[in-house]
């Protein structure tokens, strides 16, 4: 019995230590020990890239819900920019890339990932083009979080924040993705077909059933209007389909 109690104490101590250590090695963020090179301050190249499906889903942070955009086309905004550095360096971003504080990247709460934006420092006129590949900053008064290199180029790394204007950039061959809703996934095709017919009539949307490795997936769409897509999703979640989520695709499902 004493050996068992001792084992439990050791296990609990391990779990507490693991939880308190958190995801990051550093408690507070800080600047790197060197300045970025001129090469590391070159603008990000605006290219056509596939959007991250996982990062396109609605999410919640600190009790607040965020709904990512379908497309960044015509997006412009002004607000406060901040930057993040050593604490997050080497960790995964929201779309699965590894954060490198010496690359020209940024985080935004709702832009599609990845996206490209031109950032202009309204206080000194300096500009930079960055690739948005992460979520944040989760402060009500912050618009965008810049990598260290981007903040250095824009001249806001010393103050920590700066007033900026951002404008989304699209490559010349960029295509706007279509919006679908994945309602459910199951192994019973009969049940899927019954639900598909019922929901198509209710929401006046086309349905598509696909099969991968013995699992059938039911999609509704495409839905052209983002607000309608969100309304349908909310309705589905309130009516026994809590696992439903928005799905964006450049190809017809």
GROMACS .gro file of C-alpha atoms in nm:
model
  253
    1UNK     CA    1   0.000   0.000   0.000
    2UNK     CA    2   0.288   0.235   0.090
    3UNK     CA    3   0.454   0.161  -0.245
    4UNK     CA    4   0.130   0.242  -0.427
    5UNK     CA    5   0.088   0.573  -0.240
    6UNK     CA    6   0.448   0.662  -0.319
    7UNK     CA    7   0.392   0.587  -0.688
    8UNK     CA    8   0.080   0.804  -0.694
    9UNK     CA    9   0.269   1.094  -0.533
   10UNK     CA   10   0.549   1.064  -0.791
   11UNK     CA   11   0.297   1.052  -1.078
   12UNK     CA   12   0.108   1.358  -0.951
   13UNK     CA   13   0.433   1.549  -0.906
   14UNK     CA   14   0.528   1.467  -1.267
   15UNK     CA   15   0.191   1.583  -1.401
   16UNK     CA   16   0.199   1.909  -1.204
   17UNK     CA   17   0.552   1.981  -1.327
   18UNK     CA   18   0.451   1.907  -1.686
   19UNK     CA   19   0.142   2.127  -1.668
   20UNK     CA   20   0.323   2.418  -1.504
   21UNK     CA   21   0.600   2.410  -1.763
   22UNK     CA   22   0.347   2.488  -2.038
   23UNK     CA   23   0.399   2.472  -2.412
   24UNK     CA   24   0.682   2.724  -2.424
   25UNK     CA   25   1.024   2.714  -2.258
   26UNK     CA   26   1.020   3.090  -2.188
   27UNK     CA   27   0.771   3.260  -1.956
   28UNK     CA   28   0.800   3.600  -2.127
   29UNK     CA   29   0.870   3.686  -2.488
   30UNK     CA   30   1.190   3.867  -2.585
   31UNK     CA   31   1.392   3.983  -2.883
   32UNK     CA   32   1.665   3.764  -3.034
   33UNK     CA   33   2.031   3.829  -2.961
   34UNK     CA   34   2.102   3.965  -3.309
   35UNK     CA   35   1.945   4.190  -3.569
   36UNK     CA   36   1.789   4.038  -3.880
   37UNK     CA   37   2.005   4.048  -4.191
   38UNK     CA   38   1.899   4.239  -4.502
   39UNK     CA   39   1.819   3.906  -4.666
   40UNK     CA   40   1.588   3.818  -4.377
   41UNK     CA   41   1.402   4.147  -4.429
   42UNK     CA   42   1.312   4.085  -4.793
   43UNK     CA   43   0.938   4.102  -4.859
   44UNK     CA   44   0.752   3.772  -4.869
   45UNK     CA   45   0.671   3.656  -5.222
   46UNK     CA   46   0.299   3.662  -5.299
   47UNK     CA   47   0.219   3.324  -5.449
   48UNK     CA   48  -0.087   3.103  -5.494
   49UNK     CA   49  -0.107   2.859  -5.202
   50UNK     CA   50  -0.370   2.617  -5.077
   51UNK     CA   51  -0.553   2.734  -4.767
   52UNK     CA   52  -0.536   2.536  -4.445
   53UNK     CA   53  -0.863   2.350  -4.384
   54UNK     CA   54  -0.801   2.313  -4.012
   55UNK     CA   55  -0.721   2.683  -3.970
   56UNK     CA   56  -1.040   2.777  -4.158
   57UNK     CA   57  -1.270   2.648  -3.885
   58UNK     CA   58  -1.431   2.875  -3.628
   59UNK     CA   59  -1.247   2.869  -3.296
   60UNK     CA   60  -1.263   3.012  -2.945
   61UNK     CA   61  -0.990   3.173  -2.736
   62UNK     CA   62  -1.046   3.305  -2.383
   63UNK     CA   63  -1.421   3.268  -2.423
   64UNK     CA   64  -1.438   3.468  -2.747
   65UNK     CA   65  -1.542   3.314  -3.080
   66UNK     CA   66  -1.357   3.388  -3.406
   67UNK     CA   67  -1.481   3.310  -3.757
   68UNK     CA   68  -1.209   3.299  -4.027
   69UNK     CA   69  -1.283   3.463  -4.361
   70UNK     CA   70  -1.347   3.266  -4.679
   71UNK     CA   71  -1.127   3.498  -4.884
   72UNK     CA   72  -0.889   3.783  -4.817
   73UNK     CA   73  -0.992   3.962  -5.138
   74UNK     CA   74  -1.034   4.341  -5.088
   75UNK     CA   75  -0.949   4.316  -4.717
   76UNK     CA   76  -0.804   4.632  -4.563
   77UNK     CA   77  -0.784   4.743  -4.202
   78UNK     CA   78  -0.601   4.983  -3.973
   79UNK     CA   79  -0.501   4.923  -3.614
   80UNK     CA   80  -0.220   4.838  -3.377
   81UNK     CA   81   0.055   4.593  -3.468
   82UNK     CA   82   0.269   4.408  -3.216
   83UNK     CA   83   0.539   4.146  -3.264
   84UNK     CA   84   0.646   3.812  -3.121
   85UNK     CA   85   0.991   3.659  -3.096
   86UNK     CA   86   1.203   3.409  -2.902
   87UNK     CA   87   0.927   3.258  -2.686
   88UNK     CA   88   0.745   3.126  -2.993
   89UNK     CA   89   1.047   3.060  -3.217
   90UNK     CA   90   1.057   2.699  -3.336
   91UNK     CA   91   0.697   2.621  -3.236
   92UNK     CA   92   0.420   2.532  -3.479
   93UNK     CA   93   0.195   2.804  -3.616
   94UNK     CA   94  -0.181   2.763  -3.660
   95UNK     CA   95  -0.146   2.629  -4.014
   96UNK     CA   96   0.125   2.378  -3.924
   97UNK     CA   97   0.436   2.570  -4.027
   98UNK     CA   98   0.725   2.627  -3.787
   99UNK     CA   99   0.748   2.984  -3.658
  100UNK     CA  100   1.077   3.150  -3.749
  101UNK     CA  101   1.119   3.498  -3.603
  102UNK     CA  102   1.368   3.580  -3.880
  103UNK     CA  103   1.116   3.521  -4.160
  104UNK     CA  104   0.867   3.779  -4.290
  105UNK     CA  105   0.549   3.638  -4.138
  106UNK     CA  106   0.258   3.746  -3.920
  107UNK     CA  107  -0.043   3.633  -3.721
  108UNK     CA  108  -0.403   3.751  -3.770
  109UNK     CA  109  -0.722   3.641  -3.598
  110UNK     CA  110  -0.945   3.582  -3.903
  111UNK     CA  111  -0.758   3.607  -4.234
  112UNK     CA  112  -0.740   3.279  -4.429
  113UNK     CA  113  -0.417   3.090  -4.364
  114UNK     CA  114  -0.191   3.140  -4.538
  115UNK     CA  115  -0.249   3.489  -4.677
  116UNK     CA  116  -0.023   3.773  -4.783
  117UNK     CA  117  -0.061   4.132  -4.667
  118UNK     CA  118   0.119   4.460  -4.714
  119UNK     CA  119   0.178   4.632  -4.381
  120UNK     CA  120   0.240   5.007  -4.368
  121UNK     CA  121   0.369   5.181  -4.056
  122UNK     CA  122   0.151   5.491  -4.038
  123UNK     CA  123   0.405   5.674  -3.821
  124UNK     CA  124   0.705   5.650  -4.056
  125UNK     CA  125   0.566   5.530  -4.391
  126UNK     CA  126   0.776   5.211  -4.400
  127UNK     CA  127   0.615   4.907  -4.566
  128UNK     CA  128   0.664   4.531  -4.562
  129UNK     CA  129   0.493   4.233  -4.723
  130UNK     CA  130   0.441   3.938  -4.491
  131UNK     CA  131   0.293   3.591  -4.508
  132UNK     CA  132   0.013   3.543  -4.253
  133UNK     CA  133   0.049   3.187  -4.122
  134UNK     CA  134  -0.064   3.206  -3.760
  135UNK     CA  135  -0.354   3.312  -3.536
  136UNK     CA  136  -0.340   3.607  -3.297
  137UNK     CA  137  -0.285   3.852  -3.140
  138UNK     CA  138  -0.559   3.781  -2.885
  139UNK     CA  139  -0.588   4.132  -2.746
  140UNK     CA  140  -0.890   4.345  -2.831
  141UNK     CA  141  -0.678   4.645  -2.931
  142UNK     CA  142  -0.434   4.454  -3.155
  143UNK     CA  143  -0.481   4.394  -3.527
  144UNK     CA  144  -0.176   4.192  -3.629
  145UNK     CA  145   0.127   4.023  -3.473
  146UNK     CA  146   0.447   4.052  -3.675
  147UNK     CA  147   0.758   3.838  -3.676
  148UNK     CA  148   1.072   4.001  -3.537
  149UNK     CA  149   1.216   4.058  -3.886
  150UNK     CA  150   0.896   4.226  -4.006
  151UNK     CA  151   0.874   4.444  -3.695
  152UNK     CA  152   1.240   4.542  -3.736
  153UNK     CA  153   1.191   4.638  -4.101
  154UNK     CA  154   0.885   4.847  -4.015
  155UNK     CA  155   1.063   5.019  -3.727
  156UNK     CA  156   0.833   4.908  -3.444
  157UNK     CA  157   1.047   4.644  -3.272
  158UNK     CA  158   1.182   4.885  -3.007
  159UNK     CA  159   0.847   5.034  -2.904
  160UNK     CA  160   0.679   4.693  -2.919
  161UNK     CA  161   0.371   4.823  -3.101
  162UNK     CA  162   0.289   5.059  -3.385
  163UNK     CA  163  -0.001   5.204  -3.579
  164UNK     CA  164  -0.036   5.026  -3.912
  165UNK     CA  165  -0.256   4.978  -4.215
  166UNK     CA  166  -0.275   4.632  -4.371
  167UNK     CA  167  -0.394   4.541  -4.719
  168UNK     CA  168  -0.442   4.186  -4.844
  169UNK     CA  169  -0.253   4.090  -5.160
  170UNK     CA  170  -0.356   3.821  -5.407
  171UNK     CA  171  -0.141   3.650  -5.666
  172UNK     CA  172  -0.246   3.706  -6.028
  173UNK     CA  173  -0.388   3.353  -6.056
  174UNK     CA  174  -0.552   3.332  -5.714
  175UNK     CA  175  -0.891   3.164  -5.695
  176UNK     CA  176  -1.151   3.222  -5.425
  177UNK     CA  177  -1.238   2.892  -5.253
  178UNK     CA  178  -1.593   2.761  -5.233
  179UNK     CA  179  -1.759   2.711  -4.895
  180UNK     CA  180  -1.909   2.381  -4.786
  181UNK     CA  181  -2.030   2.239  -4.458
  182UNK     CA  182  -1.925   1.893  -4.348
  183UNK     CA  183  -2.228   1.778  -4.153
  184UNK     CA  184  -2.118   1.437  -4.033
  185UNK     CA  185  -1.907   1.130  -4.100
  186UNK     CA  186  -2.025   0.772  -4.047
  187UNK     CA  187  -1.981   0.416  -4.171
  188UNK     CA  188  -2.354   0.359  -4.241
  189UNK     CA  189  -2.439   0.487  -4.590
  190UNK     CA  190  -2.814   0.439  -4.540
  191UNK     CA  191  -2.826   0.679  -4.246
  192UNK     CA  192  -2.608   0.929  -4.433
  193UNK     CA  193  -2.839   0.923  -4.736
  194UNK     CA  194  -3.146   0.979  -4.521
  195UNK     CA  195  -2.989   1.277  -4.346
  196UNK     CA  196  -2.860   1.418  -4.677
  197UNK     CA  197  -3.204   1.419  -4.836
  198UNK     CA  198  -3.366   1.579  -4.532
  199UNK     CA  199  -3.107   1.855  -4.492
  200UNK     CA  200  -3.099   1.939  -4.864
  201UNK     CA  201  -3.473   2.005  -4.856
  202UNK     CA  202  -3.456   2.200  -4.531
  203UNK     CA  203  -3.171   2.433  -4.632
  204UNK     CA  204  -3.220   2.426  -5.011
  205UNK     CA  205  -2.859   2.321  -5.065
  206UNK     CA  206  -2.696   2.053  -5.275
  207UNK     CA  207  -2.546   1.758  -5.090
  208UNK     CA  208  -2.248   1.542  -5.169
  209UNK     CA  209  -2.155   1.211  -5.006
  210UNK     CA  210  -1.791   1.103  -5.037
  211UNK     CA  211  -1.625   0.788  -4.911
  212UNK     CA  212  -1.269   0.747  -4.784
  213UNK     CA  213  -1.142   0.431  -4.614
  214UNK     CA  214  -1.490   0.306  -4.536
  215UNK     CA  215  -1.610   0.634  -4.383
  216UNK     CA  216  -1.883   0.834  -4.558
  217UNK     CA  217  -1.880   1.212  -4.528
  218UNK     CA  218  -2.179   1.435  -4.593
  219UNK     CA  219  -2.117   1.784  -4.732
  220UNK     CA  220  -2.367   2.061  -4.802
  221UNK     CA  221  -2.285   2.331  -5.056
  222UNK     CA  222  -2.128   2.513  -5.219
  223UNK     CA  223  -2.255   2.820  -5.031
  224UNK     CA  224  -2.166   3.154  -5.189
  225UNK     CA  225  -2.252   3.382  -4.898
  226UNK     CA  226  -2.037   3.357  -4.585
  227UNK     CA  227  -2.307   3.485  -4.351
  228UNK     CA  228  -2.555   3.226  -4.480
  229UNK     CA  229  -2.295   2.953  -4.440
  230UNK     CA  230  -2.249   3.056  -4.078
  231UNK     CA  231  -2.627   3.067  -4.020
  232UNK     CA  232  -2.671   2.716  -4.161
  233UNK     CA  233  -2.379   2.590  -3.954
  234UNK     CA  234  -2.526   2.739  -3.635
  235UNK     CA  235  -2.863   2.582  -3.714
  236UNK     CA  236  -2.704   2.241  -3.771
  237UNK     CA  237  -2.516   2.259  -3.443
  238UNK     CA  238  -2.838   2.342  -3.261
  239UNK     CA  239  -3.012   2.043  -3.419
  240UNK     CA  240  -2.807   1.735  -3.329
  241UNK     CA  241  -2.512   1.802  -3.562
  242UNK     CA  242  -2.265   1.951  -3.317
  243UNK     CA  243  -1.965   1.812  -3.509
  244UNK     CA  244  -2.048   2.010  -3.826
  245UNK     CA  245  -1.786   2.255  -3.949
  246UNK     CA  246  -1.710   2.487  -4.241
  247UNK     CA  247  -1.491   2.351  -4.518
  248UNK     CA  248  -1.320   2.556  -4.788
  249UNK     CA  249  -1.205   2.411  -5.119
  250UNK     CA  250  -1.074   2.541  -5.453
  251UNK     CA  251  -1.208   2.224  -5.614
  252UNK     CA  252  -1.567   2.108  -5.651
  253UNK     CA  253  -1.641   1.844  -5.389
   0.00000   0.00000   0.00000
